[in-house]
Amino acid sequence: MKEMRNPLDLLRNGDVPKNLIGITEKILEQKRIHTEEGILLFEKADLSLLGVLANFIRERKNQDFVYFNRNFHIEPTNLCVFACAFCSYSRLLKQAEQGWVLSKEQMLDRVRAYDSIPVTEVHIVGGVHPKLTLDFFCDLLKSIHEIRPNLHIKGFTAVEYDYMFRKAKVSVREGLERMIEAGLESIPGGGAEIFDEALRAEICGDKCTSAEWLEIHKTAHELGLKSNATMLYGHIETYAHRIDHMNRLRDLQDITGGFNTFIPLKFRNKDNEMSHVPETTVIEDLRNYAVSRIYMDNFDHIKAYWPMIGRSTAQLSLSFGVDDIDGTIDDSTKIYSMAGSEEKNPQMNTRQLVELIKQVHRHPVERDTLYNIIQDYSNYEFTPESEAFTPNHLN
Ligand code: V47
Ligand code: SF4
């Protein structure tokens, strides 16, 4: 799988269709491509050409490294004031008996469960609940750091912040400053969905707007935080909507440079209001990763989130521009198992993640949230002592 064709050979041998020669040359000359060209790639380029081009860029940016981290999730609640049509995970407040709300102590117990385990990040994300306020979360973050000062807290989507800050009657800047003061260190990429306003109105009309999502990330970057960006694809959007979404992120990245990673999220259709919408094929998923890698020229990393697409597609994605597969997770997220992912209990120990990456002849590298390298596992020999274990606290 590692052996990819030299992109120049494709051109020399006349293997590139006439209508794609100009754009292929541009990509190989490392020039930025624009809206019409992005749409053309989606519409006309076949999987093999996209793979060769995306691979060329991935190699230039990240050589043969594949990044992962050791992390776990805390999902404070799945009760939510919003009702996004694609969401299988949340329940409305009036359905409280079907959901959960963790107390502060329960969340701290999750952190304590990792006492002797070398995780570096906790990813906190959940539904939007009116009782979980800015003060509550500031207090939670402080307490997490009292238990584990070096654990990186990547927390809360822009959607959660937008609601939390309005309720607390503070500006985005002030709200983020308070969270940073309490221990927030970066922001995950959720809640972006698809930025086109008409489409957003159809699938998640009641939560924060695209402009508000972008403003929160911009302010976070100005305050020195890094963040990620997602795109929910494979539902009712067109290729033009995907490129529009990428354009808005690419423009902001030009200004701030604050995004770490772009994470395309495949729409899963189990048990939600959009269950009638068929899911994309794996071929389409790979084409989407590849175009993302080509188009998002100012993003260093493209992540395939393995709990959502499954381990095999995550392996395949590494030949289509992806250089990051997130982390060990430790069965601590329910978002995707509830939406129909093949991963029912997403959990891999470090050895399993390393083997997954080595099977496709890439160099596994453990990183922290900010992509500082913790350990290169290319020539690492696991021993029973060094093998990471999990606390199975949810089993
Ligand atoms: O915003 C919800 C998505 C996101 C479905 O930043 C769905 O490192 C597909 O953003 N089918 C939350 N997707 C998760 C998220 C995330 C995940 C992993 C890593 C990072 C990171 C961020 O999950 C939501 C929404 O776009 N989502 N329901 C569904 N049925
Ligand atoms: Fe709530 Fe997020 Fe689900 Fe939308 S995607 S309903 S905001 S939990």
Tab-separated table of C-alpha atoms and ligand atoms in Angstrom:
chain	number	residue	atom	x	y	z
A	1	MET	CA	0.000	0.000	0.000
A	2	LYS	CA	2.936	2.315	0.651
A	3	GLU	CA	4.129	2.204	-2.969
A	4	MET	CA	2.503	5.128	-4.715
A	5	ARG	CA	3.098	6.192	-8.262
A	6	ASN	CA	5.224	9.220	-8.897
A	7	PRO	CA	2.763	11.936	-9.858
A	8	LEU	CA	5.089	13.237	-12.565
A	9	ASP	CA	4.977	9.823	-14.252
A	10	LEU	CA	1.217	10.113	-14.465
A	11	LEU	CA	1.597	13.292	-16.482
A	12	ARG	CA	4.492	12.003	-18.616
A	13	ASN	CA	2.654	8.796	-19.457
A	14	GLY	CA	-0.479	10.627	-20.463
A	15	ASP	CA	-2.468	9.011	-17.636
A	16	VAL	CA	-4.138	12.255	-16.570
A	17	PRO	CA	-7.373	13.120	-18.407
A	18	LYS	CA	-7.032	16.266	-20.535
A	19	ASN	CA	-9.438	18.341	-18.426
A	20	LEU	CA	-7.367	17.648	-15.301
A	21	ILE	CA	-3.846	18.260	-16.636
A	22	GLY	CA	-3.786	21.971	-15.698
A	23	ILE	CA	-4.945	21.368	-12.169
A	24	THR	CA	-2.592	18.393	-11.724
A	25	GLU	CA	0.359	20.550	-12.765
A	26	LYS	CA	-0.735	23.286	-10.406
A	27	ILE	CA	-0.927	20.875	-7.464
A	28	LEU	CA	2.486	19.420	-8.255
A	29	GLU	CA	3.922	22.944	-8.435
A	30	GLN	CA	2.477	23.458	-4.928
A	31	LYS	CA	0.150	26.228	-6.045
A	32	ARG	CA	-3.174	26.817	-4.291
A	33	ILE	CA	-6.270	25.609	-6.108
A	34	HIS	CA	-9.568	27.464	-5.933
A	35	THR	CA	-13.314	26.855	-5.843
A	36	GLU	CA	-13.980	25.692	-9.422
A	37	GLU	CA	-10.878	23.520	-9.417
A	38	GLY	CA	-11.864	21.898	-6.120
A	39	ILE	CA	-15.315	21.103	-7.488
A	40	LEU	CA	-13.744	19.772	-10.696
A	41	LEU	CA	-11.558	17.397	-8.659
A	42	PHE	CA	-14.592	16.122	-6.755
A	43	GLU	CA	-16.600	15.674	-9.956
A	44	LYS	CA	-14.058	14.366	-12.424
A	45	ALA	CA	-10.923	12.967	-10.783
A	46	ASP	CA	-10.876	9.252	-10.147
A	47	LEU	CA	-9.739	7.691	-6.906
A	48	SER	CA	-6.271	6.745	-8.153
A	49	LEU	CA	-5.375	10.242	-9.376
A	50	LEU	CA	-6.688	11.815	-6.173
A	51	GLY	CA	-4.722	9.276	-4.127
A	52	VAL	CA	-1.445	10.011	-5.928
A	53	LEU	CA	-1.873	13.779	-5.563
A	54	ALA	CA	-2.987	13.682	-1.928
A	55	ASN	CA	-0.185	11.303	-1.111
A	56	PHE	CA	2.347	13.618	-2.734
A	57	ILE	CA	1.205	16.468	-0.453
A	58	ARG	CA	0.953	14.281	2.653
A	59	GLU	CA	4.509	13.032	2.148
A	60	ARG	CA	5.819	16.557	1.691
A	61	LYS	CA	4.132	17.784	4.857
A	62	ASN	CA	4.436	14.781	7.166
A	63	GLN	CA	6.777	12.260	5.520
A	64	ASP	CA	5.676	8.766	6.502
A	65	PHE	CA	4.631	9.673	10.036
A	66	VAL	CA	1.177	8.786	11.255
A	67	TYR	CA	0.228	10.576	14.440
A	68	PHE	CA	-1.918	9.345	17.274
A	69	ASN	CA	-2.352	10.310	20.895
A	70	ARG	CA	-3.355	8.684	24.176
A	71	ASN	CA	-6.606	10.250	25.157
A	72	PHE	CA	-10.003	9.647	26.639
A	73	HIS	CA	-13.302	11.458	26.399
A	74	ILE	CA	-15.642	12.833	29.000
A	75	GLU	CA	-19.179	13.362	27.735
A	76	PRO	CA	-20.864	15.340	30.535
A	77	THR	CA	-24.372	14.855	29.150
A	78	ASN	CA	-26.276	13.736	26.073
A	79	LEU	CA	-29.246	15.944	26.905
A	80	CYS	CA	-29.368	18.879	24.539
A	81	VAL	CA	-31.463	21.954	23.966
A	82	PHE	CA	-30.845	21.606	20.234
A	83	ALA	CA	-32.266	19.041	17.858
A	84	CYS	CA	-29.827	18.539	14.997
A	85	ALA	CA	-31.450	16.233	12.457
A	86	PHE	CA	-28.308	14.106	12.015
A	87	CYS	CA	-27.638	13.525	15.709
A	88	SER	CA	-28.288	10.032	17.102
A	89	TYR	CA	-26.635	10.731	20.386
A	90	SER	CA	-28.604	13.477	22.040
A	91	ARG	CA	-31.985	13.459	23.779
A	92	LEU	CA	-34.172	16.491	24.425
A	93	LEU	CA	-34.412	17.760	27.983
A	94	LYS	CA	-37.968	16.415	28.193
A	95	GLN	CA	-36.584	12.921	27.492
A	96	ALA	CA	-34.263	13.133	30.480
A	97	GLU	CA	-34.949	9.530	31.507
A	98	GLN	CA	-33.302	8.344	28.256
A	99	GLY	CA	-30.124	10.293	28.815
A	100	TRP	CA	-27.401	11.030	31.313
A	101	VAL	CA	-25.946	14.043	33.110
A	102	LEU	CA	-22.713	13.367	34.964
A	103	SER	CA	-22.027	15.143	38.224
A	104	LYS	CA	-18.728	16.914	38.767
A	105	GLU	CA	-17.594	14.060	41.039
A	106	GLN	CA	-18.468	11.435	38.418
A	107	MET	CA	-16.385	13.297	35.853
A	108	LEU	CA	-13.479	13.628	38.258
A	109	ASP	CA	-13.714	9.884	38.946
A	110	ARG	CA	-13.185	9.317	35.217
A	111	VAL	CA	-10.021	11.390	35.429
A	112	ARG	CA	-8.859	9.521	38.561
A	113	ALA	CA	-9.388	6.197	36.759
A	114	TYR	CA	-6.350	7.132	34.619
A	115	ASP	CA	-4.062	7.833	37.561
A	116	SER	CA	-1.326	5.416	36.543
A	117	ILE	CA	-1.947	5.487	32.803
A	118	PRO	CA	0.116	7.710	30.491
A	119	VAL	CA	-2.751	9.517	28.753
A	120	THR	CA	-1.930	13.058	27.683
A	121	GLU	CA	-5.325	14.484	26.743
A	122	VAL	CA	-8.906	14.570	27.916
A	123	HIS	CA	-11.413	15.541	25.232
A	124	ILE	CA	-14.601	16.948	26.789
A	125	VAL	CA	-17.664	17.266	24.578
A	126	GLY	CA	-21.373	16.666	24.940
A	127	GLY	CA	-24.897	17.958	24.584
A	128	VAL	CA	-25.867	21.526	25.440
A	129	HIS	CA	-27.569	21.548	28.835
A	130	PRO	CA	-28.807	24.781	30.494
A	131	LYS	CA	-27.696	23.657	33.947
A	132	LEU	CA	-24.097	23.049	32.865
A	133	THR	CA	-22.985	26.652	32.985
A	134	LEU	CA	-19.767	28.551	32.383
A	135	ASP	CA	-19.117	28.666	36.149
A	136	PHE	CA	-19.746	24.922	36.455
A	137	PHE	CA	-17.276	24.093	33.692
A	138	CYS	CA	-14.613	26.539	34.940
A	139	ASP	CA	-14.816	24.826	38.304
A	140	LEU	CA	-14.614	21.402	36.640
A	141	LEU	CA	-11.479	22.317	34.661
A	142	LYS	CA	-9.749	23.649	37.775
A	143	SER	CA	-10.542	20.449	39.654
A	144	ILE	CA	-9.284	18.272	36.783
A	145	HIS	CA	-5.953	20.070	36.897
A	146	GLU	CA	-5.764	19.720	40.677
A	147	ILE	CA	-5.963	15.949	40.157
A	148	ARG	CA	-3.750	15.869	37.087
A	149	PRO	CA	-1.917	19.130	36.341
A	150	ASN	CA	-0.290	17.921	33.117
A	151	LEU	CA	-3.362	16.506	31.433
A	152	HIS	CA	-4.132	18.624	28.354
A	153	ILE	CA	-7.775	19.721	28.393
A	154	LYS	CA	-9.253	19.936	24.891
A	155	GLY	CA	-12.777	20.951	25.580
A	156	PHE	CA	-16.194	21.954	24.280
A	157	THR	CA	-17.319	22.813	20.783
A	158	ALA	CA	-18.083	26.327	19.593
A	159	VAL	CA	-21.760	25.335	19.828
A	160	GLU	CA	-21.398	24.660	23.542
A	161	TYR	CA	-19.445	27.890	24.070
A	162	ASP	CA	-21.933	29.990	22.147
A	163	TYR	CA	-24.772	28.824	24.409
A	164	MET	CA	-22.739	28.909	27.636
A	165	PHE	CA	-21.446	32.446	27.050
A	166	ARG	CA	-24.866	33.849	26.097
A	167	LYS	CA	-26.381	32.368	29.233
A	168	ALA	CA	-23.586	33.843	31.343
A	169	LYS	CA	-24.016	37.154	29.488
A	170	VAL	CA	-20.339	37.441	28.630
A	171	SER	CA	-18.645	38.141	25.307
A	172	VAL	CA	-16.876	35.338	23.447
A	173	ARG	CA	-13.528	36.837	24.399
A	174	GLU	CA	-14.375	37.127	28.076
A	175	GLY	CA	-15.884	33.651	28.193
A	176	LEU	CA	-12.838	32.103	26.563
A	177	GLU	CA	-10.501	34.061	28.834
A	178	ARG	CA	-12.308	32.634	31.843
A	179	MET	CA	-12.064	29.105	30.465
A	180	ILE	CA	-8.353	29.558	29.730
A	181	GLU	CA	-7.795	30.876	33.236
A	182	ALA	CA	-9.534	27.731	34.534
A	183	GLY	CA	-7.299	25.412	32.495
A	184	LEU	CA	-8.648	25.127	28.942
A	185	GLU	CA	-5.801	24.435	26.502
A	186	SER	CA	-7.406	23.798	23.118
A	187	ILE	CA	-10.746	23.479	21.340
A	188	PRO	CA	-12.006	20.456	19.413
A	189	GLY	CA	-13.442	20.826	15.939
A	190	GLY	CA	-17.064	19.789	16.445
A	191	GLY	CA	-20.180	21.760	15.677
A	192	ALA	CA	-18.953	23.086	12.320
A	193	GLU	CA	-21.156	20.621	10.395
A	194	ILE	CA	-21.553	22.371	7.038
A	195	PHE	CA	-21.275	26.135	6.809
A	196	ASP	CA	-23.675	26.869	3.944
A	197	GLU	CA	-26.463	28.814	5.654
A	198	ALA	CA	-29.408	27.265	3.790
A	199	LEU	CA	-28.177	23.739	4.425
A	200	ARG	CA	-27.343	24.493	8.033
A	201	ALA	CA	-30.904	25.745	8.504
A	202	GLU	CA	-32.154	22.379	7.261
A	203	ILE	CA	-29.992	20.073	9.360
A	204	CYS	CA	-29.144	22.057	12.489
A	205	GLY	CA	-30.948	25.388	12.228
A	206	ASP	CA	-31.292	26.135	15.916
A	207	LYS	CA	-27.651	26.096	17.003
A	208	CYS	CA	-24.890	28.645	16.472
A	209	THR	CA	-24.451	30.021	12.972
A	210	SER	CA	-21.458	29.420	10.757
A	211	ALA	CA	-20.268	32.990	11.351
A	212	GLU	CA	-20.504	32.456	15.123
A	213	TRP	CA	-18.599	29.152	14.901
A	214	LEU	CA	-15.822	30.848	12.931
A	215	GLU	CA	-15.770	33.871	15.265
A	216	ILE	CA	-15.300	31.674	18.331
A	217	HIS	CA	-12.374	29.832	16.735
A	218	LYS	CA	-10.859	33.117	15.528
A	219	THR	CA	-11.057	34.601	19.023
A	220	ALA	CA	-9.614	31.423	20.529
A	221	HIS	CA	-6.683	31.625	18.118
A	222	GLU	CA	-6.143	35.291	18.998
A	223	LEU	CA	-5.995	34.269	22.650
A	224	GLY	CA	-3.301	31.719	21.842
A	225	LEU	CA	-5.366	28.540	21.751
A	226	LYS	CA	-5.104	25.980	18.963
A	227	SER	CA	-8.235	24.326	17.660
A	228	ASN	CA	-9.455	21.740	15.169
A	229	ALA	CA	-12.061	21.998	12.437
A	230	THR	CA	-14.530	19.365	11.270
A	231	MET	CA	-16.837	19.018	8.268
A	232	LEU	CA	-19.891	16.776	8.387
A	233	TYR	CA	-20.217	15.354	4.865
A	234	GLY	CA	-22.142	12.702	2.993
A	235	HIS	CA	-25.706	13.785	3.784
A	236	ILE	CA	-27.598	16.301	1.615
A	237	GLU	CA	-24.705	18.571	0.683
A	238	THR	CA	-23.220	18.994	-2.794
A	239	TYR	CA	-19.538	19.113	-3.682
A	240	ALA	CA	-19.878	22.906	-3.958
A	241	HIS	CA	-21.033	22.995	-0.321
A	242	ARG	CA	-17.979	21.001	0.774
A	243	ILE	CA	-15.637	23.354	-1.079
A	244	ASP	CA	-17.440	26.396	0.350
A	245	HIS	CA	-16.944	24.931	3.834
A	246	MET	CA	-13.249	24.345	3.196
A	247	ASN	CA	-12.845	27.852	1.749
A	248	ARG	CA	-14.164	29.480	4.930
A	249	LEU	CA	-11.769	27.442	7.076
A	250	ARG	CA	-8.832	27.994	4.761
A	251	ASP	CA	-9.461	31.761	4.779
A	252	LEU	CA	-9.495	31.862	8.581
A	253	GLN	CA	-6.379	29.710	8.742
A	254	ASP	CA	-4.629	32.228	6.443
A	255	ILE	CA	-5.359	34.911	9.028
A	256	THR	CA	-4.689	33.118	12.324
A	257	GLY	CA	-2.767	29.895	11.632
A	258	GLY	CA	-4.551	28.553	14.703
A	259	PHE	CA	-6.000	25.304	13.330
A	260	ASN	CA	-4.099	22.102	13.972
A	261	THR	CA	-6.135	19.600	12.040
A	262	PHE	CA	-8.974	19.225	9.563
A	263	ILE	CA	-11.307	16.330	10.343
A	264	PRO	CA	-13.878	15.265	7.749
A	265	LEU	CA	-16.698	13.431	9.594
A	266	LYS	CA	-18.752	10.950	7.591
A	267	PHE	CA	-22.481	11.213	8.256
A	268	ARG	CA	-23.742	8.007	9.910
A	269	ASN	CA	-27.442	7.364	9.550
A	270	LYS	CA	-28.553	5.086	12.359
A	271	ASP	CA	-31.405	6.218	14.610
A	272	ASN	CA	-31.639	9.843	13.657
A	273	GLU	CA	-34.046	12.044	11.745
A	274	MET	CA	-31.957	11.632	8.604
A	275	SER	CA	-31.891	7.848	8.618
A	276	HIS	CA	-33.492	7.839	5.159
A	277	VAL	CA	-30.343	9.472	3.720
A	278	PRO	CA	-27.972	6.741	2.504
A	279	GLU	CA	-24.397	6.787	3.763
A	280	THR	CA	-21.491	7.439	1.404
A	281	THR	CA	-19.397	4.567	0.066
A	282	VAL	CA	-15.846	3.960	1.274
A	283	ILE	CA	-14.642	5.086	-2.165
A	284	GLU	CA	-16.376	8.436	-1.643
A	285	ASP	CA	-14.875	8.694	1.854
A	286	LEU	CA	-11.387	8.187	0.428
A	287	ARG	CA	-12.005	10.682	-2.381
A	288	ASN	CA	-13.174	13.195	0.229
A	289	TYR	CA	-10.052	12.723	2.361
A	290	ALA	CA	-7.889	13.170	-0.724
A	291	VAL	CA	-9.587	16.363	-1.932
A	292	SER	CA	-9.433	17.693	1.629
A	293	ARG	CA	-5.681	17.073	1.727
A	294	ILE	CA	-5.191	18.760	-1.632
A	295	TYR	CA	-7.473	21.731	-0.955
A	296	MET	CA	-6.564	22.534	2.660
A	297	ASP	CA	-3.023	23.552	1.771
A	298	ASN	CA	-2.508	25.602	4.947
A	299	PHE	CA	-3.551	22.805	7.325
A	300	ASP	CA	-0.656	20.652	8.504
A	301	HIS	CA	-2.779	17.627	9.363
A	302	ILE	CA	-5.804	15.698	8.101
A	303	LYS	CA	-7.375	13.380	10.634
A	304	ALA	CA	-9.393	10.220	10.056
A	305	TYR	CA	-11.358	9.614	13.215
A	306	TRP	CA	-11.225	5.822	13.482
A	307	PRO	CA	-14.156	5.358	15.909
A	308	MET	CA	-16.346	6.869	13.212
A	309	ILE	CA	-15.113	5.211	10.014
A	310	GLY	CA	-13.709	1.994	11.479
A	311	ARG	CA	-10.182	0.647	11.591
A	312	SER	CA	-9.930	-0.690	7.998
A	313	THR	CA	-11.042	2.538	6.363
A	314	ALA	CA	-8.748	4.450	8.713
A	315	GLN	CA	-5.861	2.320	7.415
A	316	LEU	CA	-6.899	2.919	3.804
A	317	SER	CA	-7.245	6.666	4.403
A	318	LEU	CA	-3.504	6.829	5.107
A	319	SER	CA	-2.970	6.383	1.362
A	320	PHE	CA	-5.351	9.259	0.602
A	321	GLY	CA	-3.805	12.189	2.445
A	322	VAL	CA	-4.497	11.337	6.074
A	323	ASP	CA	-1.624	11.516	8.590
A	324	ASP	CA	-3.485	11.363	11.923
A	325	ILE	CA	-5.908	8.822	13.357
A	326	ASP	CA	-6.740	10.424	16.725
A	327	GLY	CA	-6.211	8.342	19.821
A	328	THR	CA	-6.779	5.394	22.063
A	329	ILE	CA	-10.234	6.770	23.111
A	330	ASP	CA	-10.755	3.956	25.594
A	331	ASP	CA	-14.423	3.372	24.877
A	332	SER	CA	-15.216	6.741	26.360
A	333	THR	CA	-17.302	8.163	23.521
A	334	LYS	CA	-20.784	7.162	22.508
A	335	ILE	CA	-21.327	9.644	19.665
A	336	TYR	CA	-20.474	7.276	16.859
A	337	SER	CA	-21.516	3.903	18.216
A	338	MET	CA	-24.998	5.408	18.668
A	339	ALA	CA	-24.948	6.742	15.104
A	340	GLY	CA	-24.140	3.364	13.547
A	341	SER	CA	-20.346	3.145	13.343
A	342	GLU	CA	-18.802	-0.311	12.964
A	343	GLU	CA	-16.834	0.462	16.162
A	344	LYS	CA	-19.238	-0.458	18.947
A	345	ASN	CA	-16.734	-0.036	21.791
A	346	PRO	CA	-14.024	2.228	20.431
A	347	GLN	CA	-10.909	1.338	22.361
A	348	MET	CA	-7.379	0.479	21.231
A	349	ASN	CA	-4.300	0.277	23.351
A	350	THR	CA	-1.063	1.798	22.140
A	351	ARG	CA	0.215	-1.498	20.802
A	352	GLN	CA	-2.915	-2.043	18.719
A	353	LEU	CA	-2.749	1.483	17.297
A	354	VAL	CA	0.932	1.080	16.484
A	355	GLU	CA	0.292	-2.262	14.757
A	356	LEU	CA	-2.591	-0.832	12.760
A	357	ILE	CA	-0.268	1.855	11.403
A	358	LYS	CA	2.683	-0.482	10.824
A	359	GLN	CA	0.501	-2.889	8.852
A	360	VAL	CA	0.333	-0.216	6.145
A	361	HIS	CA	4.071	0.534	6.382
A	362	ARG	CA	3.912	3.930	8.018
A	363	HIS	CA	5.821	5.235	11.022
A	364	PRO	CA	3.602	5.440	14.113
A	365	VAL	CA	4.318	8.498	16.222
A	366	GLU	CA	2.657	9.297	19.510
A	367	ARG	CA	2.032	13.038	19.732
A	368	ASP	CA	0.533	15.332	22.298
A	369	THR	CA	-2.468	17.501	21.412
A	370	LEU	CA	-0.231	20.179	19.901
A	371	TYR	CA	1.729	17.678	17.776
A	372	ASN	CA	4.849	17.652	19.891
A	373	ILE	CA	6.361	14.207	19.423
A	374	ILE	CA	6.258	12.009	22.527
A	375	GLN	CA	7.528	8.731	21.080
A	376	ASP	CA	8.425	7.422	17.635
A	377	TYR	CA	7.298	3.779	17.591
A	378	SER	CA	8.891	2.876	14.241
A	379	ASN	CA	11.462	0.568	15.840
A	380	TYR	CA	9.908	0.180	19.248
A	381	GLU	CA	9.673	-3.291	20.779
A	382	PHE	CA	6.754	-3.699	23.154
A	383	THR	CA	7.329	-5.637	26.339
A	384	PRO	CA	4.569	-6.771	28.699
A	385	GLU	CA	5.572	-3.902	31.011
A	386	SER	CA	5.595	-1.222	28.352
A	387	GLU	CA	2.317	-2.256	26.796
A	388	ALA	CA	-0.312	0.335	27.578
A	389	PHE	CA	-3.353	-0.953	29.351
A	390	THR	CA	-6.754	0.545	29.864
A	391	PRO	CA	-8.764	0.820	33.037
A	392	ASN	CA	-11.979	-0.484	31.412
A	393	HIS	CA	-13.869	1.778	33.716
A	394	LEU	CA	-16.941	1.640	31.543
A	395	ASN	CA	-17.120	-2.122	31.206
B	1	V47	O1	-20.206	18.227	15.673
B	1	V47	C1	-22.887	13.979	15.316
B	1	V47	C2	-20.656	14.877	14.585
B	1	V47	C3	-19.308	15.991	16.025
B	1	V47	C4	-23.197	12.465	13.778
B	1	V47	O2	-11.436	17.926	17.377
B	1	V47	C5	-21.948	13.049	13.589
B	1	V47	O3	-10.138	16.214	17.662
B	1	V47	C6	-21.570	11.696	11.811
B	1	V47	O4	-16.330	17.055	16.508
B	1	V47	N1	-22.781	11.098	11.911
B	1	V47	C7	-18.669	15.938	17.400
B	1	V47	N2	-21.123	12.665	12.625
B	1	V47	C8	-17.370	15.143	17.402
B	1	V47	C9	-16.181	15.950	16.964
B	1	V47	C10	-14.806	15.409	17.077
B	1	V47	C11	-14.591	14.047	17.092
B	1	V47	C12	-13.280	13.588	17.212
B	1	V47	C13	-12.205	14.428	17.321
B	1	V47	C14	-12.434	15.792	17.304
B	1	V47	C15	-11.274	16.707	17.461
B	1	V47	C16	-13.740	16.300	17.162
B	1	V47	O5	-19.821	14.725	15.707
B	1	V47	C17	-20.512	16.895	15.832
B	1	V47	C18	-21.083	16.335	14.562
B	1	V47	O6	-20.469	16.934	13.451
B	1	V47	N3	-21.805	13.983	14.550
B	1	V47	N4	-23.762	13.038	14.856
B	1	V47	C19	-23.616	11.456	12.874
B	1	V47	N5	-24.811	10.886	12.949
B	2	SF4	FE1	-26.895	18.725	20.492
B	2	SF4	FE2	-24.488	18.501	19.350
B	2	SF4	FE3	-26.334	16.576	18.950
B	2	SF4	FE4	-26.666	18.989	17.831
B	2	SF4	S1	-24.963	17.510	17.381
B	2	SF4	S2	-28.245	17.823	18.936
B	2	SF4	S3	-25.779	20.348	19.375
B	2	SF4	S4	-25.370	17.095	20.881
